[in-house]
Amino acid sequence: MATALISVLSQDPVKDAESLTDWLRGEPELAGKVRPTGSAPEPGQLGGALDTVTVLLGAGGPLTVLASCLRTWIAQPRRSDVRLKVELDGGRVVEIDAKRVDTEDVAQLLRQAREEGPEQSVRD
């Protein structure tokens, strides 16, 4: 099954990743397909921070649902300092900057990344 790995880049990535995880779990079509994951631990740490969200995607529809959820979440008040790095299977990456991206373009960016070759990177 395809996956999307969403890294949250913000002043408080753990809190924002928890918020995003809760938001995505509230979407019926993503229920049971969302889990918090972490980055590698820093030297001297016992574990990594849960600042990444993994979403299991099937064919077609779930990518559109994910894009809609991300668009709505990022448009919420106090999200203007958040960036999301979405890595799809095959190493394709989309970076979404809440300050610069038109929220209507999120679905297009994800579709484009899915269609591009493994070495492509799509940014706003």
Backbone as a ProteinNet text record, in pm:
[ID]
protein_1_A
[PRIMARY]
MATALISVLSQDPVKDAESLTDWLRGEPELAGKVRPTGSAPEPGQLGGALDTVTVLLGAGGPLTVLASCLRTWIAQPRRSDVRLKVELDGGRVVEIDAKRVDTEDVAQLLRQAREEGPEQSVRD
[TERTIARY]
84.7	0	88.9	50.9	126.7	116.5	220.3	220.6	260.4	220	264.4	324.9	447.2	517.5	520.8	453.5	438.6	522.5	627.2	711.5	658.3	644.6	595.3	715.2	730	839.8	779.2	799.3	741.3	820.1	775	840.3	816.8	704.5	672.9	624.8	718.1	677.8	604.7	637.3	569.7	422.6	397.3	259	180.6	242.4	173.4	151.7	246.1	227.7	114.4	103	-9.1	-141.4	-145	-266	-303.6	-204.8	-230.6	-277.6	-215.1	-256.5	-402.3	-439.9	-579.1	-673.8	-632.3	-715.9	-739.7	-631.8	-644.2	-723.1	-707.3	-783.5	-932.9	-969	-1110.2	-1177.7	-1101	-1156.7	-1193.4	-1321.9	-1365.6	-1288.8	-1254.2	-1184.8	-1039.4	-985.8	-848.2	-842.7	-957.7	-964.2	-883.3	-798.1	-715.5	-593.7	-574	-462.3	-359.7	-377	-291.1	-221.4	-89.1	-18.1	97.6	123.7	239.5	366.9	467.6	597.7	701.9	821.7	922.9	1044.9	1121	1249	1353.6	1469.4	1578.2	1620.3	1655.6	1698.3	1828	1837.5	1959.9	2063.4	2191.5	2293.5	2264.2	2267.1	2242.2	2095.7	2004.8	1863	1827.2	1727.6	1683.1	1588.5	1515.8	1421	1400	1342	1314.8	1181.3	1164.4	1039.3	934.6	809.1	700.1	656.8	735.2	711.4	675.5	642.7	608.9	480.4	401.9	275.2	281.5	249.6	245.1	99.7	66.1	-70.2	-61.8	-137.1	-144.4	-246.8	-205.3	-291.8	-318.2	-436.5	-467.4	-460.4	-531.2	-533.3	-637.3	-600.9	-696	-744	-863.7	-935.4	-863	-790.7	-726.7	-629.1	-562.3	-472.2	-552	-666.7	-754.4	-806.9	-844.3	-892.6	-781	-660.4	-545.7	-521.1	-522.9	-500.2	-605	-728.8	-836.7	-817.1	-778.2	-754.4	-636.5	-527.6	-410.9	-445.3	-520.5	-561	-642	-735.8	-820	-740	-654.9	-575	-480.7	-413.1	-314	-380.1	-507.8	-579.9	-632.3	-620.8	-668.9	-586.6	-646.9	-569.6	-446.6	-342.1	-215.5	-134.8	-161.9	-83.8	7.4	16.8	92.2	243	292.1	435.8	471.4	381.8	401.8	438.9	533.1	564.4	546.6	494.5	479.1	564.6	635.5	713	646.5	584.4	511.8	594.8	637.3	714.2	624.9	607.4	527	619.6	562.6	644.1	730.4	848	939.3	1024.6	1015.8	1099.4	1049.4	930.3	875.7	835.4	870	851.2	775.2	683.6	613.2	634.6	675.2	685.3	575.5	500	387.6	418.1	431.7	460.2	331.4	279.1	151.7	155	272.7	282.5	271	309.2	317.3	226.4	176.9	98.3	-48	-107	-250.8	-311.2	-393.7	-445.2	-519.7	-567.3	-635.1	-536.8	-407.2	-307.7	-254.4	-291	-236.4	-267.3	-392	-429.3	-351.3	-336	-261.7	-114.8	-54.2	84.8	103.6	11.8	24.5	4	-94.3	-116	6.4	60.9	177.7	297.1	317.5	428.8	411.5	287.9	263.1	293.6	271.9	292.1	436.1	514.5	652.2	740.9	859.6	955.9	1009.1	1079.7	1127	1224.3	1292.7	1390.6	1333.2	1207.4	1146.6	1106.6	1111	1065.9	972.5	858.4	759.9	745.1	761.7	749.7	655.3	605.2	514.3	585.9
-118.5	0	124.3	224	348.8	426.4	506.6	588.5	731	820.1	959.1	985.3	1033.5	1067.5	1219.5	1275.1	1420.3	1469.6	1545.8	1607.2	1747.2	1781	1911.7	1997.4	2110.4	2202.1	2330.9	2355.7	2473.4	2502.9	2604	2636.2	2526.1	2457.4	2348	2227.8	2157	2050.3	1934.6	1904.2	1793.9	1829.3	1947.8	1991.1	1999.4	2055.8	2068	1931.8	1839.3	1704.3	1632.1	1653.1	1594.3	1651.2	1782.6	1847.2	1793	1780	1727.7	1582.9	1502.9	1363.1	1354.9	1433.3	1434.6	1478.3	1580.1	1633	1525.2	1457.2	1354.8	1234	1199.3	1086.3	1115.8	1243.1	1281.6	1263.6	1237.7	1216.1	1068.3	1037.3	897.6	812.4	868.7	790	760.5	830.7	805.6	733.2	702.8	636.1	506	491	371.8	372.4	479.9	486.2	592.9	656.2	767.5	731.5	753	728.9	827.9	871.1	958	875.4	932.8	868	971.7	929	1022.3	1029.4	1130.5	1146.4	1066.2	1052.8	981.4	1058.4	988.1	1057.9	1135.3	1247.9	1327.8	1256.7	1283.4	1221.9	1252.5	1150.1	1166.4	1152.4	1140.2	1122.1	974.3	936.9	797.6	766.7	865.3	844.4	972.2	958.4	1074.9	1137.8	1261.8	1332.9	1285.8	1280.1	1243.2	1367.7	1401.4	1522.8	1493.1	1366.8	1322	1241.1	1248.5	1175.3	1085	957.8	863.7	832.7	842.9	815	705.1	597.3	489	528	520.7	559.3	438.2	429.6	328.6	394.9	341.2	399.2	511.5	617.5	722.7	811.7	785.4	871.2	920.1	834.5	881	996.9	1006.8	1118.7	1248.9	1244	1361.4	1398.8	1299.4	1323.5	1384.1	1329.1	1382	1527.4	1557	1694.6	1788.9	1746.6	1829.1	1853.9	1749.7	1763.5	1856.4	1840.3	1926.7	2071.9	2092.1	2226.8	2293.4	2220.4	2275.3	2297.8	2201.8	2214.7	2333.8	2348.4	2454.8	2592.6	2598.3	2726	2773.4	2689.5	2726.1	2841.7	2921.9	3029.7	2973	3049.9	3016.9	2910.1	2887.2	2789.7	2858.6	2990.7	3063	3038.2	2984.3	2959.8	2812.1	2735.5	2591.6	2559.7	2467.7	2408.2	2258.7	2198.1	2053.3	1999	1893.2	1823.1	1686.6	1664.3	1540	1455	1338.8	1245.7	1128	1110	999.4	884.3	766.4	650.7	684.5	628.6	653.1	776.9	840.4	955.7	1088.1	1092.7	1218.3	1305.6	1435	1524.6	1650.6	1692.6	1819.1	1897.1	2022.3	2108.5	2212.9	2224.7	2317.9	2419.1	2544.3	2653	2732	2733.2	2799	2947.3	3008.6	3151.8	3182.6	3086.9	3118	3037	2926.6	2840.8	2883.6	2880.4	2898.4	2764.4	2762.6	2635.8	2555.6	2620.4	2547.6	2464.1	2495.6	2425.6	2298.6	2270.8	2154.7	2024.9	2005.2	1881.7	1868.2	1978.3	1976.5	1940.2	1997	1965.9	1817.8	1759.8	1618.4	1528.2	1562.2	1482.9	1490.7	1609.3	1629.4	1549.8	1549.9	1474.8	1326	1279	1136.4	1094.9	1185.9	1154.9	1175	1254.8	1283.4	1163.1	1163.5	1057.7	1062.9	958.6	948.2	1056.7	1121	1222.2	1363	1378.6	1511	1565.7	1696.2	1764.5	1876.2	1884.3	1986.5	2078.9	2209.7	2308.7	2416.8	2493.6	2602.7	2714.7
0	0	0	-75.3	-84.2	47.1	74.3	195.9	163.4	251.7	250.1	386.4	387.5	510.9	519.5	619.4	630.8	747.4	715.5	817.8	845.2	972.4	1012.1	1051.5	984.9	1010.4	1064.5	1192.2	1257.1	1384	1458.6	1585.6	1688.9	1678.9	1770.6	1688.5	1622.7	1531.9	1599	1722.3	1791.1	1814.2	1865.2	1890.3	1759.1	1655.3	1527.1	1461.8	1478	1424.2	1497.1	1627.7	1703.7	1654.5	1632.3	1582.5	1444.8	1356.6	1222.4	1228.8	1314.4	1329.8	1372.8	1473.8	1520.5	1409.3	1334.5	1225.6	1118.9	1078.6	975.4	1024.3	1150.8	1206.2	1211.4	1208.9	1209.3	1074.1	971.4	837.4	823.3	802.5	795.8	693.7	578.6	476.2	512.6	612.2	656.6	790.9	847.3	977.5	975	1074.5	1085.3	994.2	917.7	823.4	860.5	976.5	1017.2	1147.8	1152	1277.6	1290.1	1412.5	1433.4	1423.8	1365.9	1357.3	1395.6	1413.9	1462.1	1374.9	1402.3	1335.4	1412.1	1353.6	1420.1	1545.1	1651.7	1773	1752	1817	1816.5	1904.6	1882.6	1969.3	2116.6	2199.3	2341.6	2380.5	2282.3	2312.2	2305.5	2384.1	2385.5	2271	2224	2114.3	2037.7	1920	1837	1871.6	1830.7	1853.7	1752.9	1796.7	1707.3	1629.6	1527.6	1450.6	1305.3	1279	1145	1151.7	1045.5	1038.2	916	934.5	823.5	790.9	661.4	614.8	510.3	531	432.8	327.1	202.5	90.9	2.5	-48.5	-148.3	-284.9	-378.8	-513.4	-521.1	-592.2	-626.8	-514.9	-464.3	-372.1	-248.4	-175.6	-52.3	-71.3	-185.4	-208.7	-216.7	-281.2	-290.4	-152.6	-73.6	62.8	147.3	137.4	211.7	173.4	45	-1.3	55.3	56.5	110.5	259.9	332.9	477.2	505.2	429.3	449	417.4	310	270.3	382	439.9	545.7	673.6	710.5	833.2	825.5	712.2	699.5	692.8	656	647.1	782.8	885.1	1018.1	1075.3	1160.3	1224.8	1296.7	1302.6	1368.8	1296.5	1170.9	1094.6	993	997.3	895	903.2	1014.2	1027.1	1008.8	949.5	933.8	789.4	777.3	647.3	660.4	556.4	552.7	438.9	467	364.4	349	233.7	209.1	114.2	163.4	81	44.2	-86.3	-137	-172.5	-194.3	-231.8	-352.2	-356.6	-467	-447.9	-331.4	-303.4	-356.8	-411.6	-462	-344.6	-350.8	-237.3	-279.6	-192.9	-208.9	-80.1	-90.8	26.6	18.4	126.1	132.6	241.7	204.1	296.9	316.7	438.6	466.6	434.9	439.5	412	263.7	180.3	37.7	-51.8	-6.2	-94.5	-94.9	-212.4	-224.9	-186.2	-84.5	-32.6	-138.9	-242.9	-350	-431.7	-425.6	-504.6	-438.8	-315.3	-243.4	-317	-358.9	-429.4	-559.4	-631.8	-756.8	-732.9	-628	-596	-564.9	-487.4	-451.4	-573.3	-656.3	-778.3	-869.2	-884.3	-968.6	-915.5	-786.1	-727.1	-749.4	-740.9	-759.9	-903.4	-997.6	-1138.8	-1184.1	-1111.7	-1150.9	-1122	-1179.9	-1156.4	-1015.2	-970.9	-833.2	-790	-881	-842.7	-845.3	-878.3	-890.5	-754.1	-742.7	-623.4	-667.5	-604.2	-639.1	-521.4	-545.2	-438.8	-482.9	-385.3	-417.6	-488.9
[MASK]
++++++++++++++++++++++++++++++++++++++++++++++++++++++++++++++++++++++++++++++++++++++++++++++++++++++++++++++++++++++++++++

